Amino acid sequence: MKIQILLLSFILSTLSCASISEIYDTKNQKFITIDEIPQYLPAQGFFILGEFHAQKPIQNAQAQLIRSLQKSSSNNFDLAWEFLNHPEQNYINTKLLQLREREISTQQFLIQTAGKSNLAYAPIIEILHSPHSHLRALNISRSIKQKVIQDGLGSIDPQLVPDFHYNGGASYYKRFQAAMGNHVPANKLEAYFTAQCLTDSVMAQQLNKSSSDRTYAIIGSFHTDFFQGTVERLKLLTNDPIVTFKFVLHEDPQKENYINGHQEYGAYADYIIFTK
């Protein structure tokens, strides 16, 4: 027990080291501070936090942003996470209750829901102790996606496929093709792309079920960059404001590119957040 407490203390202490070093407003083309950003944001809507997975400074900064924005709001909010599968929502709710009752630690919650490889997300999960918060699972299992890749979309339960599902456009496919490189055989690329787009559709569908004033979504930035993927689909489902953020390490060699935007695809997000 003592070891677990020490581990948890170490994980949570990283939050105090979180430092959002810069925030760039791509629309107004200027830098703003963490204290200024609330005045630029709507009182309600979807806040899409595009990330690079399992990088402690980035997850710390995401937690820092959410806490900062919620300081000025007592409204209910959803925390939605790509790494949780929505068919397991009841199980996740049970574990969340155990976490809030201090029956399990934050570390145990993560291990039992998202897996031990995701302990970097501890500062974000700690936010769920707020009585105003809810946790929403967004994804479907890896095994279902593998089934789609191997046997096609028609091979899975139709209830897992949103009615509005579609494969993304040419620019999204071009980005996907470049990202995959030689990691998959050329004759399977379309199948992998279908699984990618199914993930986007499912996450948008689950996000749209939120009834809270604000929803903070922790999603890999490939799904959110350039307002494509999950963001594009969510815009079809709701008239509520959607604000996108891209979290990047301060020392990332592509920093200037994130600020200036892509020559072909435009701005990566509404706000680029750099963290140390």
Coordinates of C-alpha atoms in Angstrom, one line a residue:
M1 CA 0.0 0.0 0.0
K2 CA 2.8 2.4 0.9
I3 CA 4.5 1.8 -2.5
Q4 CA 1.2 2.5 -4.3
I5 CA 0.7 5.7 -2.4
L6 CA 4.3 6.8 -3.3
L7 CA 3.7 6.0 -6.9
L8 CA 0.5 7.9 -7.0
S9 CA 2.1 10.9 -5.3
F10 CA 4.8 10.9 -7.9
I11 CA 2.3 10.8 -10.7
L12 CA 0.2 13.5 -9.3
S13 CA 3.2 15.7 -8.6
T14 CA 3.8 16.0 -12.3
L15 CA 0.8 18.2 -12.5
S16 CA 2.6 20.8 -10.5
C17 CA 5.3 20.7 -13.1
A18 CA 2.9 21.3 -15.9
S19 CA 3.7 24.4 -17.8
I20 CA 1.8 25.7 -20.8
S21 CA 4.6 27.9 -22.2
E22 CA 2.7 29.5 -25.1
I23 CA -0.7 29.5 -26.6
Y24 CA -1.1 30.6 -30.3
D25 CA -4.5 31.8 -31.6
T26 CA -4.4 30.8 -35.2
K27 CA -7.4 32.9 -36.2
N28 CA -6.1 36.2 -34.8
Q29 CA -2.5 35.2 -35.4
K30 CA -1.2 36.1 -32.0
F31 CA 0.0 34.6 -28.8
I32 CA -2.2 34.7 -25.7
T33 CA -1.8 33.6 -22.1
I34 CA -3.5 30.9 -20.1
D35 CA -5.3 33.6 -18.1
E36 CA -6.5 35.3 -21.3
I37 CA -7.9 32.3 -23.1
P38 CA -11.2 32.0 -21.3
Q39 CA -12.4 35.3 -22.8
Y40 CA -11.9 33.9 -26.3
L41 CA -13.9 30.8 -25.7
P42 CA -17.7 30.1 -25.7
A43 CA -19.4 29.4 -22.4
Q44 CA -20.5 26.0 -23.7
G45 CA -19.7 23.6 -26.5
F46 CA -17.1 21.1 -27.4
F47 CA -13.5 21.6 -26.6
I48 CA -11.4 19.1 -28.7
L49 CA -7.9 18.6 -27.1
G50 CA -5.8 17.1 -29.9
E51 CA -2.8 15.4 -28.5
F52 CA 0.3 13.2 -29.1
H53 CA -0.4 10.2 -26.9
A54 CA 1.3 9.3 -23.6
Q55 CA 3.6 12.3 -23.4
K56 CA 3.5 13.5 -19.8
P57 CA 4.1 17.2 -20.5
I58 CA 1.2 17.1 -23.0
Q59 CA -1.2 15.3 -20.7
N60 CA -0.2 17.6 -17.8
A61 CA -0.9 20.6 -20.0
Q62 CA -4.3 19.2 -21.0
A63 CA -5.2 18.9 -17.3
Q64 CA -3.9 22.4 -16.7
L65 CA -6.1 23.9 -19.4
I66 CA -9.3 22.1 -18.3
R67 CA -8.7 23.1 -14.6
S68 CA -8.1 26.7 -15.7
L69 CA -11.2 26.9 -17.8
Q70 CA -13.4 25.3 -15.1
K71 CA -12.2 27.8 -12.5
S72 CA -14.5 30.3 -14.2
S73 CA -17.4 27.9 -14.5
S74 CA -19.4 25.9 -12.1
N75 CA -21.3 24.2 -14.9
N76 CA -21.3 20.5 -15.5
F77 CA -18.8 19.1 -17.9
D78 CA -18.0 15.9 -19.7
L79 CA -14.5 14.5 -20.0
A80 CA -14.5 12.3 -23.1
W81 CA -11.5 10.0 -23.9
E82 CA -10.5 8.2 -27.0
F83 CA -8.8 5.4 -25.0
L84 CA -12.1 4.2 -23.5
N85 CA -14.5 2.0 -25.4
H86 CA -18.1 3.1 -25.2
P87 CA -19.6 -0.4 -25.1
E88 CA -17.9 -0.7 -21.7
Q89 CA -19.4 2.5 -20.3
N90 CA -21.3 0.8 -17.5
Y91 CA -18.1 -0.9 -16.3
I92 CA -16.2 2.4 -16.5
N93 CA -19.0 4.2 -14.5
T94 CA -18.6 1.6 -11.8
K95 CA -14.8 2.1 -11.7
L96 CA -15.3 5.9 -11.6
L97 CA -17.6 5.6 -8.6
Q98 CA -14.9 3.5 -6.9
L99 CA -12.4 6.2 -7.7
R100 CA -14.5 8.9 -6.2
E101 CA -15.2 6.8 -3.1
R102 CA -11.4 6.4 -2.8
E103 CA -11.9 2.6 -3.0
I104 CA -9.3 2.5 -5.8
S105 CA -6.5 4.9 -6.7
T106 CA -6.1 7.0 -9.9
Q107 CA -3.4 4.5 -10.9
Q108 CA -5.7 1.5 -10.3
F109 CA -8.5 3.2 -12.2
L110 CA -6.3 3.7 -15.3
I111 CA -4.9 0.2 -15.2
Q112 CA -8.4 -1.3 -14.9
T113 CA -9.9 0.8 -17.7
A114 CA -7.3 2.1 -20.1
G115 CA -4.3 -0.1 -19.3
K116 CA -1.1 0.4 -17.4
S117 CA 0.6 2.0 -20.4
N118 CA -1.6 5.1 -19.9
L119 CA -0.5 6.3 -16.4
A120 CA 0.6 9.6 -17.9
Y121 CA -3.1 10.5 -18.0
A122 CA -3.4 10.5 -14.2
P123 CA -3.6 14.3 -13.9
I124 CA -6.5 14.4 -16.3
I125 CA -8.4 11.6 -14.4
E126 CA -7.9 13.4 -11.1
I127 CA -10.2 16.2 -12.5
L128 CA -13.0 13.6 -12.3
H129 CA -13.2 14.0 -8.6
S130 CA -15.2 17.2 -9.3
P131 CA -18.9 16.6 -8.6
H132 CA -19.7 18.5 -11.8
S133 CA -17.9 16.1 -14.0
H134 CA -18.9 13.0 -16.1
L135 CA -16.7 10.6 -18.0
R136 CA -17.6 9.5 -21.5
A137 CA -16.0 6.7 -23.4
L138 CA -15.6 7.4 -27.1
N139 CA -14.2 4.5 -29.0
I140 CA -14.8 0.9 -30.0
S141 CA -12.4 -1.9 -29.3
R142 CA -9.3 -2.7 -31.3
S143 CA -10.6 -6.2 -32.1
I144 CA -13.6 -4.7 -33.8
K145 CA -11.4 -2.5 -35.9
Q146 CA -9.3 -5.5 -36.8
K147 CA -12.4 -7.3 -37.9
V148 CA -13.3 -4.3 -40.2
I149 CA -9.8 -4.4 -41.6
Q150 CA -9.8 -8.1 -42.3
D151 CA -13.4 -8.7 -43.3
G152 CA -15.0 -5.4 -44.1
L153 CA -17.4 -3.0 -42.5
G154 CA -20.3 -5.4 -43.1
S155 CA -18.7 -8.0 -40.9
I156 CA -19.4 -6.2 -37.6
D157 CA -22.6 -5.6 -35.6
P158 CA -24.5 -2.8 -37.6
Q159 CA -25.3 -1.2 -34.3
L160 CA -21.6 -0.3 -33.9
V161 CA -21.7 1.7 -37.2
P162 CA -23.3 5.2 -36.9
D163 CA -26.0 5.9 -39.5
F164 CA -24.1 8.9 -40.8
H165 CA -20.8 7.0 -41.2
Y166 CA -18.7 7.7 -44.3
N167 CA -15.1 7.5 -45.4
G168 CA -13.2 10.8 -45.4
G169 CA -12.4 12.9 -48.4
A170 CA -9.3 13.0 -50.6
S171 CA -7.2 15.3 -48.4
Y172 CA -7.8 13.1 -45.3
Y173 CA -7.0 10.0 -47.2
K174 CA -3.8 11.7 -48.5
R175 CA -2.7 12.5 -44.9
F176 CA -3.5 9.0 -43.8
Q177 CA -1.6 7.5 -46.7
A178 CA 1.5 9.6 -45.8
A179 CA 1.2 8.7 -42.1
M180 CA 1.0 5.0 -42.8
G181 CA 3.9 5.0 -45.2
N182 CA 5.0 1.4 -45.7
H183 CA 3.5 0.2 -42.4
V184 CA 0.7 -1.7 -44.2
P185 CA 0.5 -3.4 -47.6
A186 CA -0.8 -1.2 -50.3
N187 CA -3.7 -3.5 -51.0
K188 CA -4.9 -3.1 -47.4
L189 CA -4.6 0.7 -47.1
E190 CA -8.2 1.3 -48.0
A191 CA -9.4 -1.2 -45.3
Y192 CA -7.2 0.6 -42.7
F193 CA -8.6 3.9 -43.8
T194 CA -12.2 2.6 -43.4
A195 CA -11.3 1.5 -39.8
Q196 CA -9.8 5.0 -39.2
C197 CA -12.9 6.7 -40.4
L198 CA -15.2 4.4 -38.4
T199 CA -13.3 5.5 -35.3
D200 CA -13.9 9.1 -36.3
S201 CA -17.7 8.5 -36.8
V202 CA -18.1 6.6 -33.6
M203 CA -16.2 9.2 -31.5
A204 CA -18.3 12.0 -33.1
Q205 CA -21.5 10.0 -32.3
Q206 CA -20.5 9.5 -28.7
L207 CA -19.5 13.2 -28.3
N208 CA -22.8 14.3 -29.6
K209 CA -24.5 12.4 -26.8
S210 CA -23.1 14.7 -24.2
S211 CA -25.7 16.8 -22.4
S212 CA -23.2 18.8 -20.3
D213 CA -22.5 22.5 -20.9
R214 CA -19.0 21.7 -21.9
T215 CA -17.3 18.6 -23.2
Y216 CA -13.5 18.2 -23.2
A217 CA -12.4 15.5 -25.6
I218 CA -9.0 13.9 -25.3
I219 CA -8.3 12.6 -28.8
G220 CA -5.2 11.9 -30.9
S221 CA -4.5 14.9 -33.0
F222 CA -4.5 13.1 -36.3
H223 CA -8.3 12.7 -35.8
T224 CA -8.6 16.5 -35.2
D225 CA -5.9 18.3 -37.2
F226 CA -7.2 20.6 -39.9
F227 CA -10.7 20.2 -38.6
Q228 CA -11.0 16.9 -40.3
G229 CA -11.8 13.4 -39.0
T230 CA -13.8 13.4 -35.8
V231 CA -14.2 17.2 -35.9
E232 CA -15.6 17.2 -39.4
R233 CA -18.2 14.6 -38.4
L234 CA -19.1 16.3 -35.2
K235 CA -19.9 19.5 -37.1
L236 CA -22.5 17.6 -39.0
L237 CA -24.3 16.5 -35.8
T238 CA -24.4 19.6 -33.7
N239 CA -24.8 23.4 -33.9
D240 CA -23.0 23.8 -30.6
P241 CA -19.6 25.6 -30.8
I242 CA -16.6 23.4 -31.5
V243 CA -13.2 24.7 -30.5
T244 CA -10.0 22.7 -31.3
F245 CA -6.6 22.7 -29.6
K246 CA -3.4 21.1 -30.7
F247 CA -1.0 20.3 -27.9
V248 CA 2.7 20.3 -28.9
L249 CA 6.0 20.1 -27.0
H250 CA 7.7 23.4 -26.8
E251 CA 10.9 22.0 -28.2
D252 CA 9.2 20.3 -31.2
P253 CA 11.3 20.9 -34.3
Q254 CA 8.0 21.5 -36.2
K255 CA 7.0 24.4 -33.9
E256 CA 7.0 27.1 -36.6
N257 CA 5.0 24.9 -39.0
Y258 CA 2.3 24.4 -36.3
I259 CA 2.1 28.2 -35.8
N260 CA 2.1 29.0 -39.6
G261 CA -0.2 26.2 -40.6
H262 CA 0.2 23.7 -43.4
Q263 CA 0.7 25.0 -46.9
E264 CA -2.0 22.7 -48.3
Y265 CA -4.4 22.0 -45.4
G266 CA -4.3 25.3 -43.5
A267 CA -4.4 25.8 -39.7
Y268 CA -3.9 22.7 -37.6
A269 CA -6.4 23.9 -34.9
D270 CA -8.0 27.0 -33.5
Y271 CA -5.3 27.1 -30.8
I272 CA -1.8 25.7 -30.7
I273 CA -0.7 25.0 -27.1
F274 CA 3.0 24.5 -26.4
T275 CA 4.1 22.9 -23.2
K276 CA 7.3 22.2 -21.4

